[in-house]
Amino acid sequence: MRALAEFIMHSRVQAALVVAGCVSLPLFYWLGAAAGCLILLKYGLKNSFGVLSLGLLSALIWWLQFSDPRVLLVLLGSSSLALVLRASESWVRTLLVSVALGLIYSVILSKVFCSQIEALSQEIIKILPMIIEDFYRQLLVGERARLALMITPILTGLIAALLQFVSVLSLILGRYWQAVLYNPGGFSREFYNIRLPVELVMLLLVCIVSGLYCGSQLVLLALICSVPLVFAGLALIHGLVAQKYLAKFWLVGLYVTFLLFMQLIYPLLVILAIFDGLIDFRSRLTLRDADNSSDKH
């Protein structure tokens, strides 16, 4: 990864080639977005526009050719988050802005992908009785109708939240590259200390609960608001490992289980981030160790 970062920063031509080339490949568009974030974080928008414009052109062609706006959305979204991080030097503010970005994604998807999402929703509705047979049989007619109405917003929210997640992930990779090249150890200090303040945690929690219980069209809000909490939960685990309160094998286990059992680990990370916002585990553990050390002396 360091070699790729050095190649990107060697010249504008090489940077443009990486951004445009990766964006043109469906499996590596996130890598092109990360390269764009690296350029923006280092040089700002004015001095990076020429490099990014080629990537934007490739993403636009991809949209027009294959009717797929996701590549363009991630490139624009991650670049916007990079500008926010560069200006504010605050991961908390950047993660908060990612919620607005996810909402924008959902609006665009509901317009551009409306027919595709609706068609997929109808297919899911047809097979729901077979997927959740026992549960579905117990539902009343009105409850089945409400469940059917939730499928489209859930699908829209899932896709929007996934694009939001990838956008933040691309920014993280770009920031990591920047630290490796120009500020060794800086990324670790930043990421390990990410903790959402209690006011923001409560706001996100209210949005999640409202999205789950206050109408089918708001379900996507719960999904989008969960993304900052997931990254805060990951930062908490990394921070505890860095402070040697957890062994390193916890990280390996975390990411393996995250890939295999995302439906279980994802909400667990959200819950951890909520409790960390309320309790601040890292500060409490550090304070406890300091008290224990002073008692020994």
GROMACS .gro file of C-alpha atoms in nm:
model
  297
    1MET     CA    1   0.000   0.000   0.000
    2ARG     CA    2   0.286   0.242   0.076
    3ALA     CA    3   0.432   0.178  -0.270
    4LEU     CA    4   0.099   0.265  -0.429
    5ALA     CA    5   0.072   0.583  -0.222
    6GLU     CA    6   0.424   0.686  -0.325
    7PHE     CA    7   0.336   0.617  -0.690
    8ILE     CA    8   0.023   0.835  -0.660
    9MET     CA    9   0.209   1.126  -0.503
   10HIS     CA   10   0.507   1.109  -0.741
   11SER     CA   11   0.337   1.323  -1.006
   12ARG     CA   12  -0.002   1.455  -1.109
   13VAL     CA   13  -0.001   1.233  -1.418
   14GLN     CA   14   0.048   0.919  -1.211
   15ALA     CA   15  -0.216   1.031  -0.963
   16ALA     CA   16  -0.464   1.093  -1.244
   17LEU     CA   17  -0.388   0.752  -1.396
   18VAL     CA   18  -0.454   0.573  -1.066
   19VAL     CA   19  -0.776   0.764  -0.993
   20ALA     CA   20  -0.918   0.730  -1.344
   21GLY     CA   21  -0.792   0.374  -1.391
   22CYS     CA   22  -0.930   0.238  -1.064
   23VAL     CA   23  -1.261   0.421  -1.107
   24SER     CA   24  -1.299   0.253  -1.446
   25LEU     CA   25  -1.277  -0.092  -1.283
   26PRO     CA   26  -1.597  -0.196  -1.101
   27LEU     CA   27  -1.416  -0.384  -0.823
   28PHE     CA   28  -1.156  -0.114  -0.755
   29TYR     CA   29  -1.351   0.212  -0.770
   30TRP     CA   30  -1.309   0.249  -0.394
   31LEU     CA   31  -0.932   0.247  -0.446
   32GLY     CA   32  -0.964   0.531  -0.698
   33ALA     CA   33  -1.178   0.720  -0.446
   34ALA     CA   34  -0.910   0.666  -0.179
   35ALA     CA   35  -0.644   0.799  -0.416
   36GLY     CA   36  -0.860   1.105  -0.480
   37CYS     CA   37  -0.894   1.156  -0.103
   38LEU     CA   38  -0.515   1.140  -0.063
   39ILE     CA   39  -0.465   1.411  -0.325
   40LEU     CA   40  -0.737   1.632  -0.173
   41LEU     CA   41  -0.607   1.591   0.182
   42LYS     CA   42  -0.258   1.690   0.074
   43TYR     CA   43  -0.324   1.968  -0.178
   44GLY     CA   44  -0.684   2.083  -0.135
   45LEU     CA   45  -0.952   2.121  -0.401
   46LYS     CA   46  -0.795   2.394  -0.612
   47ASN     CA   47  -0.470   2.205  -0.673
   48SER     CA   48  -0.639   1.865  -0.708
   49PHE     CA   49  -0.924   1.943  -0.944
   50GLY     CA   50  -0.731   1.847  -1.258
   51VAL     CA   51  -0.649   1.504  -1.118
   52LEU     CA   52  -1.000   1.443  -0.989
   53SER     CA   53  -1.167   1.560  -1.310
   54LEU     CA   54  -1.037   1.256  -1.500
   55GLY     CA   55  -1.176   1.027  -1.233
   56LEU     CA   56  -1.508   1.209  -1.242
   57LEU     CA   57  -1.517   1.174  -1.619
   58SER     CA   58  -1.454   0.799  -1.594
   59ALA     CA   59  -1.726   0.765  -1.329
   60LEU     CA   60  -1.970   0.967  -1.540
   61ILE     CA   61  -1.903   0.747  -1.843
   62TRP     CA   62  -1.963   0.441  -1.623
   63TRP     CA   63  -2.300   0.588  -1.519
   64LEU     CA   64  -2.407   0.673  -1.874
   65GLN     CA   65  -2.280   0.345  -2.020
   66PHE     CA   66  -2.410   0.104  -1.756
   67SER     CA   67  -2.678   0.314  -1.578
   68ASP     CA   68  -2.485   0.273  -1.253
   69PRO     CA   69  -2.432   0.595  -1.053
   70ARG     CA   70  -2.263   0.428  -0.754
   71VAL     CA   71  -1.907   0.486  -0.872
   72LEU     CA   72  -1.968   0.856  -0.925
   73LEU     CA   73  -2.152   0.888  -0.594
   74VAL     CA   74  -1.869   0.728  -0.395
   75LEU     CA   75  -1.603   0.937  -0.570
   76LEU     CA   76  -1.792   1.261  -0.508
   77GLY     CA   77  -1.895   1.159  -0.158
   78SER     CA   78  -1.553   1.051  -0.037
   79SER     CA   79  -1.399   1.365  -0.190
   80SER     CA   80  -1.651   1.581  -0.004
   81LEU     CA   81  -1.569   1.405   0.323
   82ALA     CA   82  -1.197   1.455   0.254
   83LEU     CA   83  -1.253   1.829   0.219
   84VAL     CA   84  -1.448   1.834   0.546
   85LEU     CA   85  -1.172   1.643   0.727
   86ARG     CA   86  -0.901   1.866   0.578
   87ALA     CA   87  -1.081   2.182   0.686
   88SER     CA   88  -1.196   2.067   1.030
   89GLU     CA   89  -0.932   1.808   1.131
   90SER     CA   90  -1.224   1.640   1.310
   91TRP     CA   91  -1.332   1.282   1.246
   92VAL     CA   92  -1.644   1.339   1.455
   93ARG     CA   93  -1.758   1.621   1.227
   94THR     CA   94  -1.667   1.417   0.921
   95LEU     CA   95  -1.870   1.118   1.038
   96LEU     CA   96  -2.163   1.347   1.111
   97VAL     CA   97  -2.143   1.489   0.758
   98SER     CA   98  -2.146   1.131   0.628
   99VAL     CA   99  -2.503   1.103   0.757
  100ALA     CA  100  -2.607   1.393   0.535
  101LEU     CA  101  -2.415   1.225   0.254
  102GLY     CA  102  -2.606   0.900   0.309
  103LEU     CA  103  -2.937   1.087   0.295
  104ILE     CA  104  -2.831   1.250  -0.033
  105TYR     CA  105  -2.740   0.905  -0.165
  106SER     CA  106  -3.084   0.773  -0.070
  107VAL     CA  107  -3.261   1.057  -0.251
  108ILE     CA  108  -3.055   1.006  -0.567
  109LEU     CA  109  -3.103   0.630  -0.557
  110SER     CA  110  -3.479   0.665  -0.511
  111LYS     CA  111  -3.486   0.878  -0.826
  112VAL     CA  112  -3.231   0.699  -1.046
  113PHE     CA  113  -3.282   0.340  -0.927
  114CYS     CA  114  -3.655   0.371  -0.857
  115SER     CA  115  -3.773   0.109  -1.104
  116GLN     CA  116  -3.492  -0.138  -1.024
  117ILE     CA  117  -3.542  -0.111  -0.648
  118GLU     CA  118  -3.917  -0.144  -0.683
  119ALA     CA  119  -3.881  -0.453  -0.903
  120LEU     CA  120  -3.641  -0.612  -0.652
  121SER     CA  121  -3.882  -0.525  -0.370
  122GLN     CA  122  -4.166  -0.706  -0.547
  123GLU     CA  123  -3.950  -1.015  -0.588
  124ILE     CA  124  -3.858  -1.008  -0.219
  125ILE     CA  125  -4.224  -0.968  -0.121
  126LYS     CA  126  -4.308  -1.278  -0.324
  127ILE     CA  127  -4.052  -1.496  -0.145
  128LEU     CA  128  -4.098  -1.349   0.206
  129PRO     CA  129  -4.351  -1.619   0.307
  130MET     CA  130  -4.088  -1.884   0.226
  131ILE     CA  131  -3.796  -1.702   0.397
  132ILE     CA  132  -3.974  -1.626   0.725
  133GLU     CA  133  -4.248  -1.885   0.701
  134ASP     CA  134  -4.341  -1.924   1.069
  135PHE     CA  135  -4.313  -1.554   1.150
  136TYR     CA  136  -4.502  -1.448   0.837
  137ARG     CA  137  -4.787  -1.687   0.914
  138GLN     CA  138  -4.844  -1.521   1.251
  139LEU     CA  139  -4.878  -1.172   1.105
  140LEU     CA  140  -5.217  -1.013   1.052
  141VAL     CA  141  -5.319  -0.885   0.709
  142GLY     CA  142  -5.245  -0.523   0.806
  143GLU     CA  143  -4.905  -0.617   0.948
  144ARG     CA  144  -4.817  -0.800   0.628
  145ALA     CA  145  -4.911  -0.491   0.428
  146ARG     CA  146  -4.692  -0.269   0.649
  147LEU     CA  147  -4.404  -0.514   0.613
  148ALA     CA  148  -4.440  -0.503   0.235
  149LEU     CA  149  -4.433  -0.122   0.242
  150MET     CA  150  -4.103  -0.128   0.432
  151ILE     CA  151  -3.913  -0.337   0.176
  152THR     CA  152  -3.845  -0.056  -0.072
  153PRO     CA  153  -3.719   0.196   0.190
  154ILE     CA  154  -3.508  -0.076   0.350
  155LEU     CA  155  -3.344  -0.164   0.018
  156THR     CA  156  -3.286   0.205  -0.061
  157GLY     CA  157  -3.140   0.260   0.285
  158LEU     CA  158  -2.918  -0.048   0.261
  159ILE     CA  159  -2.768   0.064  -0.069
  160ALA     CA  160  -2.728   0.424   0.052
  161ALA     CA  161  -2.569   0.312   0.379
  162LEU     CA  162  -2.335   0.079   0.190
  163LEU     CA  163  -2.223   0.364  -0.037
  164GLN     CA  164  -2.183   0.585   0.271
  165PHE     CA  165  -1.975   0.313   0.438
  166VAL     CA  166  -1.753   0.272   0.132
  167SER     CA  167  -1.709   0.651   0.107
  168VAL     CA  168  -1.588   0.673   0.468
  169LEU     CA  169  -1.369   0.366   0.416
  170SER     CA  170  -1.207   0.527   0.110
  171LEU     CA  171  -1.140   0.840   0.314
  172ILE     CA  172  -0.984   0.632   0.592
  173LEU     CA  173  -0.752   0.465   0.342
  174GLY     CA  174  -0.657   0.801   0.191
  175ARG     CA  175  -0.587   0.944   0.538
  176TYR     CA  176  -0.381   0.637   0.625
  177TRP     CA  177  -0.171   0.684   0.311
  178GLN     CA  178  -0.119   1.049   0.397
  179ALA     CA  179   0.002   0.958   0.745
  180VAL     CA  180   0.232   0.685   0.615
  181LEU     CA  181   0.401   0.928   0.376
  182TYR     CA  182   0.405   1.252   0.574
  183ASN     CA  183   0.305   1.186   0.935
  184PRO     CA  184   0.403   0.836   1.056
  185GLY     CA  185   0.184   0.724   1.342
  186GLY     CA  186  -0.054   1.017   1.295
  187PHE     CA  187  -0.340   0.810   1.159
  188SER     CA  188  -0.327   0.570   1.452
  189ARG     CA  189  -0.350   0.854   1.701
  190GLU     CA  190  -0.645   1.003   1.511
  191PHE     CA  191  -0.844   0.687   1.451
  192TYR     CA  192  -0.789   0.522   1.788
  193ASN     CA  193  -0.922   0.830   1.967
  194ILE     CA  194  -1.244   0.867   1.768
  195ARG     CA  195  -1.530   0.891   2.015
  196LEU     CA  196  -1.868   1.044   1.943
  197PRO     CA  197  -1.979   1.291   2.213
  198VAL     CA  198  -2.284   1.198   2.415
  199GLU     CA  199  -2.502   1.467   2.250
  200LEU     CA  200  -2.430   1.330   1.903
  201VAL     CA  201  -2.476   0.970   2.020
  202MET     CA  202  -2.818   1.054   2.161
  203LEU     CA  203  -2.915   1.238   1.842
  204LEU     CA  204  -2.816   0.940   1.627
  205LEU     CA  205  -2.995   0.703   1.866
  206VAL     CA  206  -3.314   0.910   1.844
  207CYS     CA  207  -3.289   0.905   1.464
  208ILE     CA  208  -3.239   0.528   1.463
  209VAL     CA  209  -3.534   0.464   1.694
  210SER     CA  210  -3.750   0.707   1.497
  211GLY     CA  211  -3.654   0.536   1.174
  212LEU     CA  212  -3.748   0.195   1.313
  213TYR     CA  213  -4.079   0.287   1.474
  214CYS     CA  214  -4.215   0.603   1.313
  215GLY     CA  215  -4.312   0.500   0.962
  216SER     CA  216  -4.191   0.280   0.680
  217GLN     CA  217  -4.035   0.565   0.481
  218LEU     CA  218  -3.802   0.651   0.771
  219VAL     CA  219  -3.646   0.305   0.799
  220LEU     CA  220  -3.357   0.413   0.578
  221LEU     CA  221  -3.276   0.686   0.833
  222ALA     CA  222  -3.193   0.419   1.091
  223LEU     CA  223  -2.953   0.247   0.854
  224ILE     CA  224  -2.775   0.567   0.751
  225CYS     CA  225  -2.740   0.695   1.109
  226SER     CA  226  -2.585   0.366   1.218
  227VAL     CA  227  -2.277   0.408   0.997
  228PRO     CA  228  -2.094   0.668   1.214
  229LEU     CA  229  -2.162   0.452   1.520
  230VAL     CA  230  -2.010   0.147   1.351
  231PHE     CA  231  -1.688   0.334   1.274
  232ALA     CA  232  -1.683   0.472   1.630
  233GLY     CA  233  -1.722   0.114   1.756
  234LEU     CA  234  -1.431  -0.001   1.539
  235ALA     CA  235  -1.221   0.289   1.669
  236LEU     CA  236  -1.306   0.187   2.027
  237ILE     CA  237  -1.183  -0.171   1.973
  238HIS     CA  238  -0.865  -0.048   1.801
  239GLY     CA  239  -0.809   0.202   2.082
  240LEU     CA  240  -0.847  -0.062   2.353
  241VAL     CA  241  -0.601  -0.288   2.169
  242ALA     CA  242  -0.355   0.000   2.130
  243GLN     CA  243  -0.380   0.074   2.504
  244LYS     CA  244  -0.322  -0.299   2.569
  245TYR     CA  245  -0.660  -0.352   2.735
  246LEU     CA  246  -0.737  -0.612   2.467
  247ALA     CA  247  -0.505  -0.855   2.292
  248LYS     CA  248  -0.438  -0.812   1.919
  249PHE     CA  249  -0.619  -1.134   1.832
  250TRP     CA  250  -0.941  -0.947   1.916
  251LEU     CA  251  -0.891  -0.740   1.601
  252VAL     CA  252  -0.841  -1.049   1.387
  253GLY     CA  253  -1.149  -1.209   1.537
  254LEU     CA  254  -1.347  -0.887   1.496
  255TYR     CA  255  -1.284  -0.851   1.124
  256VAL     CA  256  -1.324  -1.222   1.049
  257THR     CA  257  -1.659  -1.234   1.227
  258PHE     CA  258  -1.758  -0.899   1.074
  259LEU     CA  259  -1.718  -1.049   0.727
  260LEU     CA  260  -1.888  -1.378   0.815
  261PHE     CA  261  -2.159  -1.259   1.054
  262MET     CA  262  -2.212  -0.893   0.970
  263GLN     CA  263  -2.577  -0.908   1.081
  264LEU     CA  264  -2.454  -0.983   1.436
  265ILE     CA  265  -2.135  -0.777   1.462
  266TYR     CA  266  -2.276  -0.463   1.299
  267PRO     CA  267  -2.541  -0.394   1.569
  268LEU     CA  268  -2.290  -0.495   1.838
  269LEU     CA  269  -2.051  -0.223   1.719
  270VAL     CA  270  -2.338   0.027   1.720
  271ILE     CA  271  -2.422  -0.064   2.081
  272LEU     CA  272  -2.055  -0.040   2.185
  273ALA     CA  273  -2.027   0.307   2.031
  274ILE     CA  274  -2.342   0.421   2.212
  275PHE     CA  275  -2.213   0.302   2.549
  276ASP     CA  276  -1.870   0.451   2.478
  277GLY     CA  277  -2.033   0.787   2.407
  278LEU     CA  278  -2.207   0.767   2.743
  279ILE     CA  279  -1.926   0.614   2.952
  280ASP     CA  280  -1.596   0.679   2.765
  281PHE     CA  281  -1.430   0.343   2.827
  282ARG     CA  282  -1.079   0.448   2.727
  283SER     CA  283  -1.062   0.748   2.962
  284ARG     CA  284  -1.207   0.549   3.250
  285LEU     CA  285  -0.961   0.265   3.204
  286THR     CA  286  -0.670   0.507   3.177
  287LEU     CA  287  -0.786   0.687   3.492
  288ARG     CA  288  -0.824   0.355   3.675
  289ASP     CA  289  -0.471   0.252   3.580
  290ALA     CA  290  -0.339   0.590   3.694
  291ASP     CA  291  -0.515   0.549   4.031
  292ASN     CA  292  -0.381   0.196   4.071
  293SER     CA  293  -0.030   0.316   3.989
  294SER     CA  294  -0.049   0.600   4.244
  295ASP     CA  295  -0.180   0.359   4.510
  296LYS     CA  296   0.120   0.132   4.459
  297HIS     CA  297   0.356   0.424   4.516
   0.00000   0.00000   0.00000
